[in-house]
């Protein structure tokens, strides 16, 4: 993810806030959260990945947060 | 909580609260608890949190989208580094997020509607 951040910066493209948060001091939050998120969104479930992505996007919108 | 996710949440909690950093784990744990109390609409006990931290934690827990540069500057002026603020923000988000997860799972298993309690 850090490499992608650097590539975006080199192209003068803004790096999203969430990507910054996940990249900075990843041992504190980004790494364990990404593992959790991967399991929750893409792990075995009665819901499809798309449905779970939709749930997350809906909750983010109610929190007035970009997803 | 489903056993499948217990390990993930436990590792996330330990990382945020226990990882080496600018702030003490005791402070991060207190922030986590305050955020959880705010989010559950319980009357939070002021407890151990400094006033400027308490105000920030309450905003992150209830209206995170309302946080502004001024909120961060207030913490900086109170002596907190950006790394310390990062740790406290994550701790507050952890507390707020986990209480929502717990309430959702409680409702799933037939718990009382929290809105009826207040």
mmCIF file of N, CA, C and O in Angstrom, chain A residues 20-22 24-25 27-30 32-36 39-41 43-45 52 62-65, chain B residues 1 4-5 8-9 11-12 15-17 19-22 28 64-65 83-84 86-87 90 98 100-101:
data_model
loop_
_atom_site.group_PDB
_atom_site.id
_atom_site.type_symbol
_atom_site.label_atom_id
_atom_site.label_comp_id
_atom_site.label_asym_id
_atom_site.label_seq_id
_atom_site.Cartn_x
_atom_site.Cartn_y
_atom_site.Cartn_z
ATOM 1 N N UNK A 20 -4.010 6.726 3.858
ATOM 2 C CA UNK A 20 -2.968 7.299 4.717
ATOM 3 C C UNK A 20 -3.028 6.687 6.120
ATOM 4 O O UNK A 20 -1.994 6.355 6.706
ATOM 5 N N UNK A 21 -4.253 6.566 6.647
ATOM 6 C CA UNK A 21 -4.409 6.046 8.002
ATOM 7 C C UNK A 21 -3.943 4.592 8.067
ATOM 8 O O UNK A 21 -3.294 4.177 9.031
ATOM 9 N N UNK A 22 -4.244 3.833 7.036
ATOM 10 C CA UNK A 22 -3.855 2.423 7.039
ATOM 11 C C UNK A 22 -2.346 2.259 6.871
ATOM 12 O O UNK A 22 -1.762 1.264 7.313
ATOM 13 N N UNK A 24 0.105 4.593 7.819
ATOM 14 C CA UNK A 24 0.933 5.211 8.857
ATOM 15 C C UNK A 24 0.981 4.326 10.087
ATOM 16 O O UNK A 24 -0.051 3.966 10.640
ATOM 17 N N UNK A 25 2.165 3.974 10.520
ATOM 18 C CA UNK A 25 2.354 3.103 11.682
ATOM 19 C C UNK A 25 1.422 1.895 11.587
ATOM 20 O O UNK A 25 0.554 1.687 12.435
ATOM 21 N N UNK A 27 1.485 -1.126 12.278
ATOM 22 C CA UNK A 27 1.382 -2.094 13.372
ATOM 23 C C UNK A 27 0.335 -1.651 14.391
ATOM 24 O O UNK A 27 -0.211 -2.486 15.115
ATOM 25 N N UNK A 28 0.051 -0.338 14.415
ATOM 26 C CA UNK A 28 -0.883 0.206 15.393
ATOM 27 C C UNK A 28 -2.335 -0.047 14.980
ATOM 28 O O UNK A 28 -3.183 -0.339 15.806
ATOM 29 N N UNK A 29 -2.589 0.082 13.676
ATOM 30 C CA UNK A 29 -3.977 -0.025 13.227
ATOM 31 C C UNK A 29 -4.108 -0.675 11.851
ATOM 32 O O UNK A 29 -4.846 -1.646 11.704
ATOM 33 N N UNK A 30 -3.387 -0.182 10.861
ATOM 34 C CA UNK A 30 -3.598 -0.588 9.477
ATOM 35 C C UNK A 30 -3.506 -2.078 9.245
ATOM 36 O O UNK A 30 -4.364 -2.674 8.574
ATOM 37 N N UNK A 32 -3.622 -4.882 11.511
ATOM 38 C CA UNK A 32 -4.687 -5.718 12.084
ATOM 39 C C UNK A 32 -6.074 -5.378 11.563
ATOM 40 O O UNK A 32 -6.924 -6.260 11.412
ATOM 41 N N UNK A 33 -6.309 -4.115 11.260
ATOM 42 C CA UNK A 33 -7.620 -3.734 10.745
ATOM 43 C C UNK A 33 -7.837 -4.301 9.343
ATOM 44 O O UNK A 33 -8.936 -4.774 9.013
ATOM 45 N N UNK A 34 -6.796 -4.270 8.530
ATOM 46 C CA UNK A 34 -6.914 -4.800 7.170
ATOM 47 C C UNK A 34 -7.196 -6.294 7.185
ATOM 48 O O UNK A 34 -7.985 -6.788 6.370
ATOM 49 N N UNK A 35 -6.560 -7.002 8.096
ATOM 50 C CA UNK A 35 -6.806 -8.440 8.222
ATOM 51 C C UNK A 35 -8.263 -8.682 8.616
ATOM 52 O O UNK A 35 -8.935 -9.560 8.060
ATOM 53 N N UNK A 36 -8.745 -7.906 9.583
ATOM 54 C CA UNK A 36 -10.122 -8.020 10.046
ATOM 55 C C UNK A 36 -11.093 -7.690 8.917
ATOM 56 O O UNK A 36 -12.056 -8.423 8.651
ATOM 57 N N UNK A 39 -11.402 -10.361 6.230
ATOM 58 C CA UNK A 39 -12.205 -11.497 6.664
ATOM 59 C C UNK A 39 -13.683 -11.146 6.677
ATOM 60 O O UNK A 39 -14.538 -11.933 6.260
ATOM 61 N N UNK A 40 -14.002 -9.943 7.148
ATOM 62 C CA UNK A 40 -15.400 -9.554 7.277
ATOM 63 C C UNK A 40 -16.060 -9.318 5.922
ATOM 64 O O UNK A 40 -17.227 -9.666 5.721
ATOM 65 N N UNK A 41 -15.309 -8.710 5.006
ATOM 66 C CA UNK A 41 -15.889 -8.344 3.714
ATOM 67 C C UNK A 41 -15.796 -9.489 2.709
ATOM 68 O O UNK A 41 -16.698 -9.690 1.891
ATOM 69 N N UNK A 43 -14.529 -12.861 3.535
ATOM 70 C CA UNK A 43 -14.506 -14.213 4.065
ATOM 71 C C UNK A 43 -15.822 -14.932 3.820
ATOM 72 O O UNK A 43 -16.761 -14.369 3.234
ATOM 73 N N UNK A 44 -15.899 -16.178 4.259
ATOM 74 C CA UNK A 44 -17.133 -16.956 4.082
ATOM 75 C C UNK A 44 -18.318 -16.255 4.733
ATOM 76 O O UNK A 44 -18.222 -15.774 5.861
ATOM 77 N N UNK A 45 -19.429 -16.198 4.009
ATOM 78 C CA UNK A 45 -20.591 -15.500 4.531
ATOM 79 C C UNK A 45 -21.819 -15.870 3.717
ATOM 80 O O UNK A 45 -21.709 -16.281 2.558
ATOM 81 N N UNK A 52 -21.901 -6.941 1.164
ATOM 82 C CA UNK A 52 -21.190 -6.455 2.340
ATOM 83 C C UNK A 52 -20.534 -5.103 2.066
ATOM 84 O O UNK A 52 -20.474 -4.231 2.932
ATOM 85 N N UNK A 62 -24.021 7.346 6.256
ATOM 86 C CA UNK A 62 -24.747 7.863 7.411
ATOM 87 C C UNK A 62 -23.807 8.539 8.396
ATOM 88 O O UNK A 62 -24.216 9.421 9.158
ATOM 89 N N UNK A 63 -22.548 8.143 8.397
ATOM 90 C CA UNK A 63 -21.531 8.791 9.229
ATOM 91 C C UNK A 63 -20.884 9.967 8.527
ATOM 92 O O UNK A 63 -19.934 10.557 9.052
ATOM 93 N N UNK A 64 -21.408 10.285 7.341
ATOM 94 C CA UNK A 64 -20.859 11.375 6.524
ATOM 95 C C UNK A 64 -19.369 11.182 6.320
ATOM 96 O O UNK A 64 -18.552 12.084 6.489
ATOM 97 N N UNK A 65 -19.015 9.943 5.947
ATOM 98 C CA UNK A 65 -17.627 9.579 5.750
ATOM 99 C C UNK A 65 -17.475 8.986 4.357
ATOM 100 O O UNK A 65 -18.301 8.162 3.939
ATOM 101 N N UNK B 1 -20.054 -12.846 20.485
ATOM 102 C CA UNK B 1 -19.585 -12.578 19.123
ATOM 103 C C UNK B 1 -19.142 -13.890 18.501
ATOM 104 O O UNK B 1 -18.643 -14.763 19.171
ATOM 105 N N UNK B 4 -15.438 -16.809 15.081
ATOM 106 C CA UNK B 4 -14.600 -16.589 13.898
ATOM 107 C C UNK B 4 -13.965 -15.207 13.922
ATOM 108 O O UNK B 4 -12.857 -15.022 13.444
ATOM 109 N N UNK B 5 -14.667 -14.222 14.476
ATOM 110 C CA UNK B 5 -14.154 -12.855 14.439
ATOM 111 C C UNK B 5 -13.514 -12.408 15.755
ATOM 112 O O UNK B 5 -12.906 -11.349 15.804
ATOM 113 N N UNK B 8 -9.823 -11.636 15.517
ATOM 114 C CA UNK B 8 -9.514 -10.422 14.767
ATOM 115 C C UNK B 8 -9.738 -9.185 15.623
ATOM 116 O O UNK B 8 -8.916 -8.263 15.644
ATOM 117 N N UNK B 9 -10.881 -9.146 16.327
ATOM 118 C CA UNK B 9 -11.169 -7.979 17.155
ATOM 119 C C UNK B 9 -10.188 -7.887 18.311
ATOM 120 O O UNK B 9 -9.748 -6.790 18.665
ATOM 121 N N UNK B 11 -7.058 -8.917 18.351
ATOM 122 C CA UNK B 11 -5.775 -8.457 17.849
ATOM 123 C C UNK B 11 -5.818 -6.978 17.510
ATOM 124 O O UNK B 11 -4.847 -6.243 17.748
ATOM 125 N N UNK B 12 -6.938 -6.522 16.985
ATOM 126 C CA UNK B 12 -7.066 -5.103 16.669
ATOM 127 C C UNK B 12 -7.043 -4.272 17.953
ATOM 128 O O UNK B 12 -6.342 -3.258 18.036
ATOM 129 N N UNK B 15 -3.546 -4.184 19.409
ATOM 130 C CA UNK B 15 -2.637 -3.346 18.622
ATOM 131 C C UNK B 15 -2.837 -1.876 18.952
ATOM 132 O O UNK B 15 -1.873 -1.134 19.177
ATOM 133 N N UNK B 16 -4.085 -1.450 18.994
ATOM 134 C CA UNK B 16 -4.353 -0.031 19.231
ATOM 135 C C UNK B 16 -3.999 0.362 20.653
ATOM 136 O O UNK B 16 -3.411 1.426 20.892
ATOM 137 N N UNK B 17 -4.326 -0.471 21.605
ATOM 138 C CA UNK B 17 -4.155 -0.102 23.010
ATOM 139 C C UNK B 17 -2.740 -0.362 23.508
ATOM 140 O O UNK B 17 -2.187 0.405 24.305
ATOM 141 N N UNK B 19 0.247 -1.219 21.561
ATOM 142 C CA UNK B 19 1.451 -0.959 20.750
ATOM 143 C C UNK B 19 2.250 0.187 21.343
ATOM 144 O O UNK B 19 1.666 1.149 21.878
ATOM 145 N N UNK B 20 3.571 0.119 21.254
ATOM 146 C CA UNK B 20 4.396 1.223 21.756
ATOM 147 C C UNK B 20 4.002 2.533 21.072
ATOM 148 O O UNK B 20 3.694 2.559 19.881
ATOM 149 N N UNK B 21 4.011 3.593 21.862
ATOM 150 C CA UNK B 21 3.631 4.873 21.287
ATOM 151 C C UNK B 21 3.891 6.025 22.230
ATOM 152 O O UNK B 21 4.537 5.857 23.271
ATOM 153 N N UNK B 22 3.378 7.180 21.879
ATOM 154 C CA UNK B 22 3.576 8.387 22.673
ATOM 155 C C UNK B 22 2.718 8.389 23.934
ATOM 156 O O UNK B 22 3.091 8.987 24.944
ATOM 157 N N UNK B 28 -4.965 5.306 26.672
ATOM 158 C CA UNK B 28 -5.700 4.827 25.501
ATOM 159 C C UNK B 28 -6.894 3.965 25.916
ATOM 160 O O UNK B 28 -7.975 4.053 25.324
ATOM 161 N N UNK B 64 -18.001 12.225 14.562
ATOM 162 C CA UNK B 64 -16.622 12.292 14.069
ATOM 163 C C UNK B 64 -16.480 13.235 12.882
ATOM 164 O O UNK B 64 -15.454 13.896 12.720
ATOM 165 N N UNK B 65 -17.535 13.300 12.064
ATOM 166 C CA UNK B 65 -17.451 14.127 10.865
ATOM 167 C C UNK B 65 -17.390 15.619 11.190
ATOM 168 O O UNK B 65 -17.128 16.441 10.317
ATOM 169 N N UNK B 83 1.490 12.279 16.869
ATOM 170 C CA UNK B 83 1.434 10.834 17.079
ATOM 171 C C UNK B 83 0.522 10.498 18.254
ATOM 172 O O UNK B 83 -0.238 9.526 18.203
ATOM 173 N N UNK B 84 0.583 11.282 19.317
ATOM 174 C CA UNK B 84 -0.283 11.062 20.474
ATOM 175 C C UNK B 84 -1.749 11.237 20.073
ATOM 176 O O UNK B 84 -2.613 10.453 20.465
ATOM 177 N N UNK B 86 -2.980 10.847 17.119
ATOM 178 C CA UNK B 86 -3.307 9.696 16.265
ATOM 179 C C UNK B 86 -3.702 8.511 17.126
ATOM 180 O O UNK B 86 -4.726 7.852 16.877
ATOM 181 N N UNK B 87 -2.936 8.242 18.173
ATOM 182 C CA UNK B 87 -3.221 7.115 19.060
ATOM 183 C C UNK B 87 -4.549 7.310 19.802
ATOM 184 O O UNK B 87 -5.339 6.374 19.935
ATOM 185 N N UNK B 90 -7.540 6.852 17.376
ATOM 186 C CA UNK B 90 -7.797 5.434 17.099
ATOM 187 C C UNK B 90 -8.448 4.765 18.303
ATOM 188 O O UNK B 90 -9.350 3.934 18.143
ATOM 189 N N UNK B 98 -16.549 -0.638 18.664
ATOM 190 C CA UNK B 98 -16.789 -1.912 19.335
ATOM 191 C C UNK B 98 -18.130 -1.917 20.058
ATOM 192 O O UNK B 98 -18.826 -2.935 20.082
ATOM 193 N N UNK B 100 -20.770 -0.359 19.122
ATOM 194 C CA UNK B 100 -21.780 -0.519 18.085
ATOM 195 C C UNK B 100 -21.863 -1.977 17.640
ATOM 196 O O UNK B 100 -22.958 -2.499 17.401
ATOM 197 N N UNK B 101 -20.720 -2.615 17.531
ATOM 198 C CA UNK B 101 -20.701 -4.026 17.169
ATOM 199 C C UNK B 101 -21.410 -4.852 18.243
ATOM 200 O O UNK B 101 -22.241 -5.714 17.933
#
